[in-house]
Coordinates of C-alpha atoms and ligand atoms in Angstrom, one line a residue:
X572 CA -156.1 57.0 9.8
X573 CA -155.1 53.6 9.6
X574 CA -151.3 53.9 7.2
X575 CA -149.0 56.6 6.9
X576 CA -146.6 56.6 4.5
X577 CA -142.7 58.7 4.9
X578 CA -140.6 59.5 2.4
X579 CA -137.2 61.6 2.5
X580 CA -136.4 63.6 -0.6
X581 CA -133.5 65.6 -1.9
X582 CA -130.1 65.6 -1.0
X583 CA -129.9 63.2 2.0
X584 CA -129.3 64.8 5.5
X585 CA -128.0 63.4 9.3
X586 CA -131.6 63.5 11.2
X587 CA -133.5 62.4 8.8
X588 CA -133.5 58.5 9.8
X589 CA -134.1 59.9 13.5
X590 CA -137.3 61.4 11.7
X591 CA -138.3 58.2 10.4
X592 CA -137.7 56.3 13.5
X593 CA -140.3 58.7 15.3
X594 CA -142.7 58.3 13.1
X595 CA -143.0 54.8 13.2
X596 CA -142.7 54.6 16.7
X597 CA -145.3 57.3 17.2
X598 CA -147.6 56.1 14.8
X599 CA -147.3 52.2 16.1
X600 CA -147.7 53.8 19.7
X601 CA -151.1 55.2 18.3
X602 CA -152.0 51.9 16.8
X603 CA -151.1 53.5 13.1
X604 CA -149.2 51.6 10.8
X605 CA -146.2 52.9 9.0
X606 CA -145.0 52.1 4.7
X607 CA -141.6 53.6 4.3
X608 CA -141.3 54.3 1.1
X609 CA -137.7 54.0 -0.6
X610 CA -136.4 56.9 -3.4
X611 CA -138.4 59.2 -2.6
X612 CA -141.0 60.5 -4.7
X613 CA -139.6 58.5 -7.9
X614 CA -140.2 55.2 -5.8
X615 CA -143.9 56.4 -4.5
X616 CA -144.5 57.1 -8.4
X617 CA -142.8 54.2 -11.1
X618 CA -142.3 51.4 -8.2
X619 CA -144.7 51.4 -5.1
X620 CA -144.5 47.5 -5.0
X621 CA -140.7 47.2 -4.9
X622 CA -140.2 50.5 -2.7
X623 CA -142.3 49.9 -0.1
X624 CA -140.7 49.1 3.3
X625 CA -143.0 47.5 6.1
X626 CA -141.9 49.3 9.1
X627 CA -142.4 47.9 12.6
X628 CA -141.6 47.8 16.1
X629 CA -138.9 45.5 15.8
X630 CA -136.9 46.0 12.2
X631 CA -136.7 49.9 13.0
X632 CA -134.4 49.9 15.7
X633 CA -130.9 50.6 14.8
X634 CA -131.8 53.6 12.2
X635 CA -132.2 56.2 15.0
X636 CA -128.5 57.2 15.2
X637 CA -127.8 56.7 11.5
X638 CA -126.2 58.8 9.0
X639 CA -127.7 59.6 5.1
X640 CA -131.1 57.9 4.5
X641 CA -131.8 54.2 4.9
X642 CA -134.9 55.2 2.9
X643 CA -132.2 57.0 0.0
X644 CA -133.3 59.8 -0.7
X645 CA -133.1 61.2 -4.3
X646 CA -134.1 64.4 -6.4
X647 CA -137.5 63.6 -9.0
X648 CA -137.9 67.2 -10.7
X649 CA -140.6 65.9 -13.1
X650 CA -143.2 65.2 -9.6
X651 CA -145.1 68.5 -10.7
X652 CA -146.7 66.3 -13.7
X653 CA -150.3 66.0 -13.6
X654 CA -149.6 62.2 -14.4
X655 CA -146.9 62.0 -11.9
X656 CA -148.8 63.1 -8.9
X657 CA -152.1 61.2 -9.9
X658 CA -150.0 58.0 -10.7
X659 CA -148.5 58.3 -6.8
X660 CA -151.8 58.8 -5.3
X661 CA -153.6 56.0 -7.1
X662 CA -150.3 53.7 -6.0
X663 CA -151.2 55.2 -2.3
X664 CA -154.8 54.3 -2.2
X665 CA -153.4 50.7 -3.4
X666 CA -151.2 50.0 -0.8
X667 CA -153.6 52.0 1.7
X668 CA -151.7 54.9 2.5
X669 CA -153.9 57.2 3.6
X670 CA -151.2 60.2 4.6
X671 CA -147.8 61.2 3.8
X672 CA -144.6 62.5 5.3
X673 CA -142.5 63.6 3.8
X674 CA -138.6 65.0 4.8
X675 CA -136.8 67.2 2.6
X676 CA -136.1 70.6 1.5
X677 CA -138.6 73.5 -0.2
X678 CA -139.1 71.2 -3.5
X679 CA -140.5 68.4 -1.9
X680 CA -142.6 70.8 0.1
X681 CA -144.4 72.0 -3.5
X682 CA -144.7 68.1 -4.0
X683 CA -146.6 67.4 -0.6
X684 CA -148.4 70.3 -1.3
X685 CA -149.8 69.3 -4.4
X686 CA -150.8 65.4 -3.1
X687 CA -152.6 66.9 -0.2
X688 CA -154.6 69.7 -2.7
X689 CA -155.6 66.1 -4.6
X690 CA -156.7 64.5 -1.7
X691 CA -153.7 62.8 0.0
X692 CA -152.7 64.7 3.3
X693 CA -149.0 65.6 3.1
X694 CA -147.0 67.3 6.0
X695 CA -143.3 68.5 5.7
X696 CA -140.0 67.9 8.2
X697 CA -137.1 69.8 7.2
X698 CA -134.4 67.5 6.6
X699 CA -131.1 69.0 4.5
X700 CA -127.6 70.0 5.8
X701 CA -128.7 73.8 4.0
X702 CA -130.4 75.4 6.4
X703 CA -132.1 76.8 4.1
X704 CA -135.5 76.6 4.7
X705 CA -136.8 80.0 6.1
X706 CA -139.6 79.0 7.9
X707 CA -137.4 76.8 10.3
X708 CA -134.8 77.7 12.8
X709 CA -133.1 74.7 11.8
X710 CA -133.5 72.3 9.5
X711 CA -132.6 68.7 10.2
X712 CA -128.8 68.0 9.2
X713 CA -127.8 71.3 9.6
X714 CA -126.1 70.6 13.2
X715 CA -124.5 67.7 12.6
X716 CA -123.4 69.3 9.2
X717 CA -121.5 71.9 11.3
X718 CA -119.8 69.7 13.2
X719 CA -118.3 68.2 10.6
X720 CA -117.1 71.2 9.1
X721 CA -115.4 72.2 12.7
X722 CA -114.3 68.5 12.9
X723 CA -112.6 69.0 9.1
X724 CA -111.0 72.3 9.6
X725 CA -109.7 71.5 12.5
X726 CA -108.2 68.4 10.8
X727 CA -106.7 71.0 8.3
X728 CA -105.5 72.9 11.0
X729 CA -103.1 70.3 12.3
X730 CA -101.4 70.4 9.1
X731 CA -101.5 73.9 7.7
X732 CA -100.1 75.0 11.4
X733 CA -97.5 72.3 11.1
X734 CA -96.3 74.4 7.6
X735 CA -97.4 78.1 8.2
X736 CA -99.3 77.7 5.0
X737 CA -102.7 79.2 3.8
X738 CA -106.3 76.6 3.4
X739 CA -108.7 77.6 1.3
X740 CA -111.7 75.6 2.0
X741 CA -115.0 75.6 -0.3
X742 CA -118.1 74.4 2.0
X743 CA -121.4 73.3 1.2
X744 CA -124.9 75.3 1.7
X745 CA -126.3 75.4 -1.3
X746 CA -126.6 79.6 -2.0
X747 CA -127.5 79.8 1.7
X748 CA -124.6 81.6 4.3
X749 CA -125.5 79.6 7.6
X750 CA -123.1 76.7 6.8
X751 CA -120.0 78.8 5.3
X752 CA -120.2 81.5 7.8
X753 CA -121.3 79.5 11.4
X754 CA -118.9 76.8 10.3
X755 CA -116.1 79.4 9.5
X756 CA -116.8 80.9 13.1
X757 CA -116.5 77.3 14.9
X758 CA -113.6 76.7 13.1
X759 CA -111.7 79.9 14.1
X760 CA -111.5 81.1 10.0
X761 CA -109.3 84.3 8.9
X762 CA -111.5 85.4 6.0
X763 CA -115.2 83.9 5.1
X764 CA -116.6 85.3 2.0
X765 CA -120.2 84.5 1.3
X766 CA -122.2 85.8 -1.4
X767 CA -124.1 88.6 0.6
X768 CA -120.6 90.4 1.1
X769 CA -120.1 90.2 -2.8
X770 CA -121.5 93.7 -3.6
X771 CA -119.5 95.5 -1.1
X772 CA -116.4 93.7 -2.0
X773 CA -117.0 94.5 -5.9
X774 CA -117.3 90.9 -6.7
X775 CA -113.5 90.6 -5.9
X776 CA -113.5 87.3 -3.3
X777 CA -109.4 86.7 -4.4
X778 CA -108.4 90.6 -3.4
X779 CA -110.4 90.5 -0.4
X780 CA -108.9 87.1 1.0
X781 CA -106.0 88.9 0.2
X782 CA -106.9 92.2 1.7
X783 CA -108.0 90.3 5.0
X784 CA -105.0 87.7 5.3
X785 CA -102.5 91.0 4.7
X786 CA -104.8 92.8 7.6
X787 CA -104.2 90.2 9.7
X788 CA -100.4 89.0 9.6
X789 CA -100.0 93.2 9.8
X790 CA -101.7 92.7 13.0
X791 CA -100.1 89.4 14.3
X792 CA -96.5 90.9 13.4
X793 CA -97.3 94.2 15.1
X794 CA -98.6 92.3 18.6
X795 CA -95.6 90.3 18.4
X796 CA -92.8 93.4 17.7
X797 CA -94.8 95.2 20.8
X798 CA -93.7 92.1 23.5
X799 CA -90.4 91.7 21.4
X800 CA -91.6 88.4 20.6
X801 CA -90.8 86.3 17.3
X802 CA -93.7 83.7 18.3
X803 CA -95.9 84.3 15.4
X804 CA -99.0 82.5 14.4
X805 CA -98.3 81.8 10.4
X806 CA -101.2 79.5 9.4
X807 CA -104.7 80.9 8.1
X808 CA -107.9 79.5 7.2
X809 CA -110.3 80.7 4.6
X810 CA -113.4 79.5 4.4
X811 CA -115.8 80.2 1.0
X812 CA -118.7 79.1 0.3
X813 CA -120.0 77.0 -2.7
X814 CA -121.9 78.2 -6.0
X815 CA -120.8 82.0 -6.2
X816 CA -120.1 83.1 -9.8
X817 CA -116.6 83.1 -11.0
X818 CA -115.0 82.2 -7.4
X819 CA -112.7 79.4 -7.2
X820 CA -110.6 78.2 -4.0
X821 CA -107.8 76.8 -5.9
X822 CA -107.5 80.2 -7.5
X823 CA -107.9 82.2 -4.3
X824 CA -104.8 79.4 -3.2
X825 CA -102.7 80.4 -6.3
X826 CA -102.9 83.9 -5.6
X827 CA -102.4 84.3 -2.3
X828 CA -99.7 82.2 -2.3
X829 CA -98.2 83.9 -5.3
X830 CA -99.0 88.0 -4.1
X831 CA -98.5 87.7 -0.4
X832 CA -95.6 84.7 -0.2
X833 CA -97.8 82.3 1.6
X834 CA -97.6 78.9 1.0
X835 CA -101.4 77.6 0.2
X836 CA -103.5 74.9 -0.8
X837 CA -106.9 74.8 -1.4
X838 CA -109.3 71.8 -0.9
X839 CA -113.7 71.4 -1.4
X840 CA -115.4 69.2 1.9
X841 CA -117.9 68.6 -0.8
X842 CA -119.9 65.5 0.3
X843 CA -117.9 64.6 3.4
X844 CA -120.0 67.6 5.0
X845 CA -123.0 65.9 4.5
X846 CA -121.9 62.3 5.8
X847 CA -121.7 60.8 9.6
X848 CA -123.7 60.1 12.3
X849 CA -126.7 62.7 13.7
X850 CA -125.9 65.0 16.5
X851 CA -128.1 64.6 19.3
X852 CA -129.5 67.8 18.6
X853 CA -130.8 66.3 15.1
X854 CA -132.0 62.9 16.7
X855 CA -133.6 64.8 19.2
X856 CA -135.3 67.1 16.4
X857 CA -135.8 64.7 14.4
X858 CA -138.1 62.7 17.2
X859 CA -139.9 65.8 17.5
X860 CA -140.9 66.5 14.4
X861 CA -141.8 63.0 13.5
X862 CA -144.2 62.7 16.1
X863 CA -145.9 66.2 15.5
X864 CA -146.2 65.4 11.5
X865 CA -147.6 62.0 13.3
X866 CA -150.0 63.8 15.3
X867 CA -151.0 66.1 12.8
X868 CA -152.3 63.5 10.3
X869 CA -153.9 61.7 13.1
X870 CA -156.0 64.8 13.1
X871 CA -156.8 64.4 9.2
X872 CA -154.7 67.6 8.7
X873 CA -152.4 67.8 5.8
X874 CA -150.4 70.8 4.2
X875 CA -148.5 71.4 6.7
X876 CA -144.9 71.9 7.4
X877 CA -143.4 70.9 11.1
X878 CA -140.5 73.8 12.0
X879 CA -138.3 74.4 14.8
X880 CA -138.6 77.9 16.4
X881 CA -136.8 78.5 18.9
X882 CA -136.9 75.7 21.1
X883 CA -140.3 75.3 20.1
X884 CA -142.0 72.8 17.5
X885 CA -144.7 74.2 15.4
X886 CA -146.1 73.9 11.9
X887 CA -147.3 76.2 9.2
X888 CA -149.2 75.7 5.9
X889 CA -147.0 74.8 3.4
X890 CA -147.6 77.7 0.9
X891 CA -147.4 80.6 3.6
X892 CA -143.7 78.7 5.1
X893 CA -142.6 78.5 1.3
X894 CA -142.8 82.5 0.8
X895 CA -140.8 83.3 4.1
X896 CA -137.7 84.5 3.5
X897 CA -134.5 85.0 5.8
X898 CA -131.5 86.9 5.0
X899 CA -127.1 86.6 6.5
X900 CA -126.9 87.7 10.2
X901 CA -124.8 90.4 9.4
X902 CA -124.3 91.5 12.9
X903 CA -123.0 87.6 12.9
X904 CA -120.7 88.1 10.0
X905 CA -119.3 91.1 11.5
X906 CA -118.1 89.1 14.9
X907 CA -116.2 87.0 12.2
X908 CA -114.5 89.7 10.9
X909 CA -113.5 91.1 14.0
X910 CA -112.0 87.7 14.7
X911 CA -110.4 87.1 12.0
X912 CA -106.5 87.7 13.0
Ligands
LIG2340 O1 -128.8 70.3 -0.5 C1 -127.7 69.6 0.0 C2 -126.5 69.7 -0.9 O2 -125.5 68.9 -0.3 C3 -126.0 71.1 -1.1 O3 -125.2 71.6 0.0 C4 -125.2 70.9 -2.4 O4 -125.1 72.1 -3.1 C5 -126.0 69.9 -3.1 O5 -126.8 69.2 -2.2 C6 -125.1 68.8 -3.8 O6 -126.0 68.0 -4.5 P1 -125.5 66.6 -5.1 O7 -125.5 65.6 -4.0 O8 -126.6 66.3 -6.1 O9 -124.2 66.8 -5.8

């Protein structure tokens, strides 16, 4: 294999330049060059000759460290056309690509999937804050992501413990828990509700904040009247998480504030969560899974996906990772609660 081309797809994700970075560097160190290709799968398709970025030694540097995608990274539903996927191969045999990776989530997986069934060896790196990729312990992003949303609550809880008032903070995960409910826990939340707990809570998010903020200034009040104190803690953070049916923060705020006499607000991170520079754990990552999807192609071997498990790197074919599934730690979840006055 003489060219590789990489591609990041999806919503972009910290880590995902650091995969970049090692895949040029690992391919030039294996005297393999390296096309970066810009938008994705749109720009691999309708554009090859104005997307294509010649990657070397010496203009890759500074990316490493980087936030979002120098490469942008963007979402092209209509790749499962016949025409689509034959245009992007033709464009590849052009330029002489002769192997792809490609970082994203479980769509652009199908999409690397189908190039390498038609002839152009694909393999996957899971790059997106999410986490929701099954097959991986953690998915490129996803670090850094929490980070941010300790760094942001905590931000929120300067204020709200200045004015003994109630947060209600939407966050980011894209109908997976690991965001809402690890971030919750690093931020030191009252009440998470994610939507595994939905069922048992009768699909009543508002009366269970409620239920759990009552629960727990029950139990602050009581530990203070036991020490005949009046020191009591009056701020509370609850964290939800996006997408659930029918649940909205600023009406969780409005009644919380209006049944249990606490001053809320409520506010969504939305995209800040998915901003700012990598964590070292996603550079680091992100150099390791560059060079095995490197590695990997060097061998002629495509449909693969390159996973973290454990501490461990390895790679699985692409169909078999897509059908994994993974489900809420609920033993996790549980710890939350207990910590939740
Ligand atoms: O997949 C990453 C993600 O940020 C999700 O957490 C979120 O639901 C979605 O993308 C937002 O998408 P967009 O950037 O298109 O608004």
């Amino acid at each position: 294999m003489k060219t590789i081309g990489v591609l990041t797809s999806g919503g972009d994700a910290p880590g995902m330049n650091s995969a970049v970075y090692s895949v040029v560097k690992s391919a030039a160190a294996n005297g393999i060059k390296v096309y970066g290709i810009k938008y994705s799968y749109w720009g691999l398709t309708n554009d090859i000759d104005n997307c294509l970025v010649d990657f070397d030694l010496n203009n890759i540097g500074d990316i490493l460290n980087k936030g979002g995608s120098y490469l942008r990274s963007m979402r092209f539903k209509e790749f499962y056309k016949e025409e689509y996927m034959q245009q992007a191969i033709a464009n590849c045999r052009k330029v002489g690509i002769e192997g792809l990776v490609v970082i994203g989530g479980d769509g652009s997986f199908r999409g690397a999937r189908d190039l390498t069934v038609r002839g152009l060896p694909c393999i996957g790196i899971p790059g997106t804050i999410d986490n929701d990729i099954p097959s991986s312990d953690f998915t490129l992003g996803y670090d850094t992501c929490l980070n941010t949303i300790m760094n942001l609550c905590n931000s929120l809880e300067d204020t709200i413990s200045s004015n003994d008032r109630c947060m209600v903070v939407e966050v980011m995960g894209n109908k997976c828990s690991d965001l809402p409910l690890n971030g919750g826990i690093a931020c030191g939340a009252n009440v998470i509700v994610v939507p595994e707990i939905m069922e048992s809570i009768n699909n009543d998010a508002t009366g269970y904040v409620i239920k759990k903020l009552r629960q727990a200034r029950e139990l602050r009040e009581k530990t203070a009247a036991e020490k005949g104190s009046k020191d009591i803690r009056r701020h509370y953070l609850v964290i939800v998480a996006e997408k659930m049916d029918g649940v909205n923060v600023a009406d969780i705020a409005k009644a919380v504030q209006e049944e249990l006499g606490i001053e809320s607000r409520s506010i969504i991170l939305g995209h800040l969560q998915r901003g700012g520079k990598p964590s070292a754990f996603d550079v680091i990552t992100g150099c390791q899974m560059g060079n095995k999807a490197v590695k990997l192609l060097m061998e002629g071997i495509g449909n693969r996906v390159v996973v973290k498990k454990g501490i461990d790197i390895v790679d699985y074919d692409i169909l078999e990772a897509l059908e994994m599934k993974s489900s809420l730690d609920m033993d996790l979840f549980k710890i939350s609660v207990e910590l939740g006055a």
